[in-house]
Tab-separated table of C-alpha atoms in Angstrom:
chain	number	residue	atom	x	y	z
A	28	UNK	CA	14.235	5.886	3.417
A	29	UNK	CA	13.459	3.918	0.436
A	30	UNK	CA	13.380	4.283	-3.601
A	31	UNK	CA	11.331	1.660	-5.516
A	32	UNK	CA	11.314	1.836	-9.412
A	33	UNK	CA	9.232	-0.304	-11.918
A	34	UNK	CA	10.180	0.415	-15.073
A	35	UNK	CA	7.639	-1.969	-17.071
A	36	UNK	CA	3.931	0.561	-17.109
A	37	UNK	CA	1.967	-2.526	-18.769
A	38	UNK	CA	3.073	-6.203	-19.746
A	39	UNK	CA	1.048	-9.074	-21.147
A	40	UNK	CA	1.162	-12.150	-20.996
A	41	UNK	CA	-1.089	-15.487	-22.918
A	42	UNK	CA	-2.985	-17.242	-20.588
A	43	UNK	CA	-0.833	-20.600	-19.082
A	44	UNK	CA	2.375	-18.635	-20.078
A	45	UNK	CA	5.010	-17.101	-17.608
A	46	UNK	CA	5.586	-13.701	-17.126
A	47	UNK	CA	8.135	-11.523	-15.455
A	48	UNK	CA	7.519	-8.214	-13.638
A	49	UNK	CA	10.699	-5.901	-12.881
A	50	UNK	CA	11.261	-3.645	-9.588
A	51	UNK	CA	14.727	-1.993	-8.370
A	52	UNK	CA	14.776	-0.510	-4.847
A	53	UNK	CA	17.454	1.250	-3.101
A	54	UNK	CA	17.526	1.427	0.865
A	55	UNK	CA	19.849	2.612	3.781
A	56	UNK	CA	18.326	-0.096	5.754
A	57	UNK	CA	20.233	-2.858	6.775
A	58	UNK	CA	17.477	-4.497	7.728
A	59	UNK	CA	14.386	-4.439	5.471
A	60	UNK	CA	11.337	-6.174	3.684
A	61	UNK	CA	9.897	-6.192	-0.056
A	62	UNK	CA	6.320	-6.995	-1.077
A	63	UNK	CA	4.726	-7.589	-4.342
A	64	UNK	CA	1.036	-6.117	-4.367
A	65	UNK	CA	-1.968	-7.007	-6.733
A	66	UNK	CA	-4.496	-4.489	-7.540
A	67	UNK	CA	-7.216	-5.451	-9.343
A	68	UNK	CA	-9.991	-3.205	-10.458
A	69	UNK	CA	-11.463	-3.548	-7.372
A	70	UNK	CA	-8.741	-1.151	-6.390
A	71	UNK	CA	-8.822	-3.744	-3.606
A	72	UNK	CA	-4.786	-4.271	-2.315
A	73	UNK	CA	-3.992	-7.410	-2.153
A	74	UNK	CA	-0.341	-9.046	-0.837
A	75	UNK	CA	0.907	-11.506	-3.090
A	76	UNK	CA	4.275	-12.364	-1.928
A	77	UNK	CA	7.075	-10.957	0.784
A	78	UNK	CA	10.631	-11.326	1.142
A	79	UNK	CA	13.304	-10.910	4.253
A	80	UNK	CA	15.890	-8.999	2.989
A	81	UNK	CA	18.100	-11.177	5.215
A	82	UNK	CA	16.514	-14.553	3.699
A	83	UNK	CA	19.013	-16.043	0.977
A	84	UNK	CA	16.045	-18.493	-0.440
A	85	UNK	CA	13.603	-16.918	-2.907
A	86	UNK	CA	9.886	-16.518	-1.636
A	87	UNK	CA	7.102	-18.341	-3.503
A	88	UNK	CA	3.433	-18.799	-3.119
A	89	UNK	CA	1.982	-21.231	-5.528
A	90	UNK	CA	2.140	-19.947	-8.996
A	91	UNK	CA	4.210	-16.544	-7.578
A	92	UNK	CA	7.822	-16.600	-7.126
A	93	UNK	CA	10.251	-14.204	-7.105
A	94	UNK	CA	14.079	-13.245	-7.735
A	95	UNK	CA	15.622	-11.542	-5.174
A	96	UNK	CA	18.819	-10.499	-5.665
A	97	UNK	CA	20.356	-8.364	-3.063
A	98	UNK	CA	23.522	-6.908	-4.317
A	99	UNK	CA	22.060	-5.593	-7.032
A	100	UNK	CA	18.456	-4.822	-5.273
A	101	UNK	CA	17.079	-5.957	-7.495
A	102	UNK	CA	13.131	-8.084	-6.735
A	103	UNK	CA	11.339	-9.336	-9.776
A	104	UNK	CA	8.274	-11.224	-10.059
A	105	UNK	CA	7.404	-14.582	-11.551
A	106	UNK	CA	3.934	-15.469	-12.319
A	107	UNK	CA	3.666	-19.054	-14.097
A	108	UNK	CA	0.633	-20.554	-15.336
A	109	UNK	CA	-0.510	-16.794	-15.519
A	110	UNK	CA	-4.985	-16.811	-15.151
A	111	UNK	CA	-7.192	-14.310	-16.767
A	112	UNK	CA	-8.052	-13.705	-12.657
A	113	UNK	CA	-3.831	-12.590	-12.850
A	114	UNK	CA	-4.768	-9.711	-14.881
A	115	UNK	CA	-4.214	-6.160	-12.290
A	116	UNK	CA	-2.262	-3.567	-10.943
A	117	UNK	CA	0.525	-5.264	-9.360
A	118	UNK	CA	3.282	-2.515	-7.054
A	119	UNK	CA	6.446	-3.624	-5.948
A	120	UNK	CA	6.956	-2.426	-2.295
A	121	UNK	CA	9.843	-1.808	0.109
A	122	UNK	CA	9.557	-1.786	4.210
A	123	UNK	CA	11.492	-1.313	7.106
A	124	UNK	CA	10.373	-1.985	10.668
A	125	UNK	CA	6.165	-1.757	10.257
A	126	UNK	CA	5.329	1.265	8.802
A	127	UNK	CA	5.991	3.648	6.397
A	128	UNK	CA	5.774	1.075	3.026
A	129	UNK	CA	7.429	3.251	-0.026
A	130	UNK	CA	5.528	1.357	-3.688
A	131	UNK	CA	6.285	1.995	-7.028
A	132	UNK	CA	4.645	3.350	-9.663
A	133	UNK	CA	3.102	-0.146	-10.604
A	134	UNK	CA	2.951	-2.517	-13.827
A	135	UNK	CA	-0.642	-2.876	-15.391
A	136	UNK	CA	-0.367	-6.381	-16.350
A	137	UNK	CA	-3.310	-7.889	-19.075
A	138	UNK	CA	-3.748	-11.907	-19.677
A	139	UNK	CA	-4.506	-12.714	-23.224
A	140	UNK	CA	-7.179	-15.825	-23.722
B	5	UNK	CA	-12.576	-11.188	11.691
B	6	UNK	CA	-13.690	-8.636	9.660
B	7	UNK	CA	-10.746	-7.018	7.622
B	8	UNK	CA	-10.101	-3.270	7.617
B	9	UNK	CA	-13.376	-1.178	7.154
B	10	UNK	CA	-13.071	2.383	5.519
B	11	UNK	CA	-16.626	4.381	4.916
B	12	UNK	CA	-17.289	6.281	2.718
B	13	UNK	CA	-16.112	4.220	-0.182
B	14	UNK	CA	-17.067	7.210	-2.475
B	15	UNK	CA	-17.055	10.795	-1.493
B	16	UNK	CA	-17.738	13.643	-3.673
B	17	UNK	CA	-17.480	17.181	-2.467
B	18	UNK	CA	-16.891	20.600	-3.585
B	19	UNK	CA	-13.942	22.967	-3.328
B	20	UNK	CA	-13.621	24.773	0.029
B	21	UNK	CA	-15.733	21.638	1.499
B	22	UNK	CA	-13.836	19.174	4.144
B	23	UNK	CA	-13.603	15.810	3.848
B	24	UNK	CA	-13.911	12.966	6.451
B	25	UNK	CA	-12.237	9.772	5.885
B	26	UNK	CA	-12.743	7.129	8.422
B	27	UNK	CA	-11.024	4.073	8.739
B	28	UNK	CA	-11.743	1.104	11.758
B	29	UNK	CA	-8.797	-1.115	11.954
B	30	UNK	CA	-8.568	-5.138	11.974
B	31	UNK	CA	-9.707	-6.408	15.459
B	32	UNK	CA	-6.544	-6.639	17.542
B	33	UNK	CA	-4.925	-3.661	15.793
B	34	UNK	CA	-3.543	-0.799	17.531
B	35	UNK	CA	-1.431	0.219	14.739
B	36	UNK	CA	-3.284	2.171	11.532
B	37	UNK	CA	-1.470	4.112	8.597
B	38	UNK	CA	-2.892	5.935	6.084
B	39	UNK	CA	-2.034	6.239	2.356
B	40	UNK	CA	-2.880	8.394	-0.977
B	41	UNK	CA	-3.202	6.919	-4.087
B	42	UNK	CA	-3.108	9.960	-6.981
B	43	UNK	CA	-4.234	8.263	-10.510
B	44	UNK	CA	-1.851	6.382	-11.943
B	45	UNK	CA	0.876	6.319	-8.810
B	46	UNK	CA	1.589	4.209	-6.438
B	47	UNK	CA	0.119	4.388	-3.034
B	48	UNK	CA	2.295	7.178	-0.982
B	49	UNK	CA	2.604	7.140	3.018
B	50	UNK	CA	0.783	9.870	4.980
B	51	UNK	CA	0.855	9.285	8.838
B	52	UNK	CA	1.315	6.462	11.203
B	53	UNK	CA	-1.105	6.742	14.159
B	54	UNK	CA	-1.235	4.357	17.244
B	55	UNK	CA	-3.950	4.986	19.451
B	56	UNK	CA	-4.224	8.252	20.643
B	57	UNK	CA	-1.033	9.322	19.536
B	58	UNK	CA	0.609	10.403	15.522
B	59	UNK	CA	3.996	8.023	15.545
B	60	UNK	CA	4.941	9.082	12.179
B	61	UNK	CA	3.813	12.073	9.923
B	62	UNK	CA	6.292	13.209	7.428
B	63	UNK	CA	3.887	12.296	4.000
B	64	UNK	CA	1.102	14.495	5.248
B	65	UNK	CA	0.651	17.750	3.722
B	66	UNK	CA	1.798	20.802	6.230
B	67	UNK	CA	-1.854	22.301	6.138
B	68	UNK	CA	-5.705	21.444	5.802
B	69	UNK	CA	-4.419	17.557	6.469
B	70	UNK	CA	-4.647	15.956	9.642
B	71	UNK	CA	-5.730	12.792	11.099
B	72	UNK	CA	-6.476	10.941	14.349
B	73	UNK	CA	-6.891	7.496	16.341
B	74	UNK	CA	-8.699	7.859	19.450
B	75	UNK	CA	-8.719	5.578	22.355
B	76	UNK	CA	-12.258	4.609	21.407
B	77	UNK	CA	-13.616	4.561	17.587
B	78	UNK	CA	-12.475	4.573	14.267
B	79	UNK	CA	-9.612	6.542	12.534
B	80	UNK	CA	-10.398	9.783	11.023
B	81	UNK	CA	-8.270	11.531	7.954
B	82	UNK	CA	-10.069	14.922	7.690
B	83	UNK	CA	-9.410	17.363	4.881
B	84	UNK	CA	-10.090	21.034	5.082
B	85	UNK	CA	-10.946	23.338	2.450
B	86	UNK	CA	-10.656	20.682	-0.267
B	87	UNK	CA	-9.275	21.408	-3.730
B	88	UNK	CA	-8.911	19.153	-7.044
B	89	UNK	CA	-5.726	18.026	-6.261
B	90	UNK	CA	-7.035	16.024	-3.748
B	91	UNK	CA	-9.148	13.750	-5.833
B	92	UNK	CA	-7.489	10.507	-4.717
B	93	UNK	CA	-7.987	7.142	-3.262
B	94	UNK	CA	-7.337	7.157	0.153
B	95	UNK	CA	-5.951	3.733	1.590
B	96	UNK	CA	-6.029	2.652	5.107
B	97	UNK	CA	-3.810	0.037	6.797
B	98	UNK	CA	-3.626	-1.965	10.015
B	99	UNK	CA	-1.153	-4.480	11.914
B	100	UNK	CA	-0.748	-5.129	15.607
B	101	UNK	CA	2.236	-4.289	16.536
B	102	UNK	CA	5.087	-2.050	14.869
B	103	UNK	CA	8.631	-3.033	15.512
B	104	UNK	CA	11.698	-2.374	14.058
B	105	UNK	CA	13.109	-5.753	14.238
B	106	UNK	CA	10.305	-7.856	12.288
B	107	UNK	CA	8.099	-6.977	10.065
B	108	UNK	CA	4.006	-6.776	10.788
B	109	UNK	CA	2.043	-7.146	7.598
B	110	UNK	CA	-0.516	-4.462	6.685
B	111	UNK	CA	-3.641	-5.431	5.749
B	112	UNK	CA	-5.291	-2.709	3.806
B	113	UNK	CA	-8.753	-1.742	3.484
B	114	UNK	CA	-10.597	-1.113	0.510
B	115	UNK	CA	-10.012	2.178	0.124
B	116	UNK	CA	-11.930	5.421	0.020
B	117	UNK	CA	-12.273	7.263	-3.549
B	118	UNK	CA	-12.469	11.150	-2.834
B	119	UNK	CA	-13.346	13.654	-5.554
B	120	UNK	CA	-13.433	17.187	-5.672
B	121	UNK	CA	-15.578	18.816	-7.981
């Protein structure tokens, strides 16, 4: 079973700045997976970015990055060069095996022109 | 490929009414779970269905919930005797394979927005 936590509700960000996104998970799983998720208003999921638990190196797609640190389960999310098309829902997600995803409560982030 | 497909998108009914959710999975996928969404949550698991068979059920609700993937046809999440707490988006999910060693990503579909007057 898995707990995942944001603790942020909304953030904001300018547009072309950086912004950081929180989530803390706990897990008995030795073996595991973590997601980042972007809803927009669409209510469309999207996936933005995964990490292997047993992967050392960050994960990043373009402008998305994230810091994974394990020890203290900790899996934030980096958005640089952040685009009024940024602006969503985004959920933090934990996963073990293929099924059974366990998201937080989410982060309502808004892009300032 | 088409993605995930979930009709209706909307669905309004009234108390007491049931409501039928259907979801038809990527092509390929054999795997489909299904998720609620109340307002302002996160999505929550329900049930994990492989074709003709429930793998995994422990987020459903004990009664008026139940779903179903037959061998041919889409995936149904049927609701008796609905009541406002139900007013929630209802996601659906598909991969093609499950295993507990790797991970399979879910592709979601777009979601199905119930309410109950």
């Amino acid at each position: 079973a898995q707990t995942v936590t944001q603790s942020q509700p909304e953030m904001s960000v300018q547009e072309a700045e950086t912004v950081t996104l929180s989530c803390t998970y706990d897990t008995s799983e030795s073996d595991y997976y973590l997601f980042w998720y972007k809803q927009p208003p669409s209510r469309q999921m999207i996936l933005v970015i995964r990490q292997e638990a047993y992967k050392q190196q960050n994960a990043t797609e373009n402008r998305f990055s994230v810091n994974f640190q394990k020890a203290a389960k900790s899996f934030s999310l980096k958005i640089s060069d952040s685009q009024l098309g940024d602006a969503a829902m985004y959920f933090c997600a934990a996963g073990a095996g293929s099924y059974q995803l366990t998201f937080g409560k989410g982060t309502k982030l808004s892009v300032i022109p | 490929n088409a993605g995930v497909m979930q009709n209706p998108r909307h669905l309004v009914r009234r108390r007491g009414q049931e409501a039928r959710l259907r979801c038809s999975p990527m092509k390929g996928h054999s795997h489909v779970y299904w998720y609620r969404q109340l307002p302002e949550e996160g999505l929550k698991f329900m049930v994990y269905l492989q074709k003709e068979n429930i793998i995994d059920e422990s987020g459903m609700p004990k009664e008026r919930f139940s779903a179903e993937f037959p061998k041919e046809g889409p995936s149904i999440l049927r609701i008796q005797q609905v009541v406002r707490g139900d007013s929630a988006a209802y996601f659906c999910a598909s991969s093609p394979r499950a295993s507990l060693r790797t991970y399979n990503e879910q592709f979601f579909g777009p979601g199905t927005r119930l309410t109950v007057l």
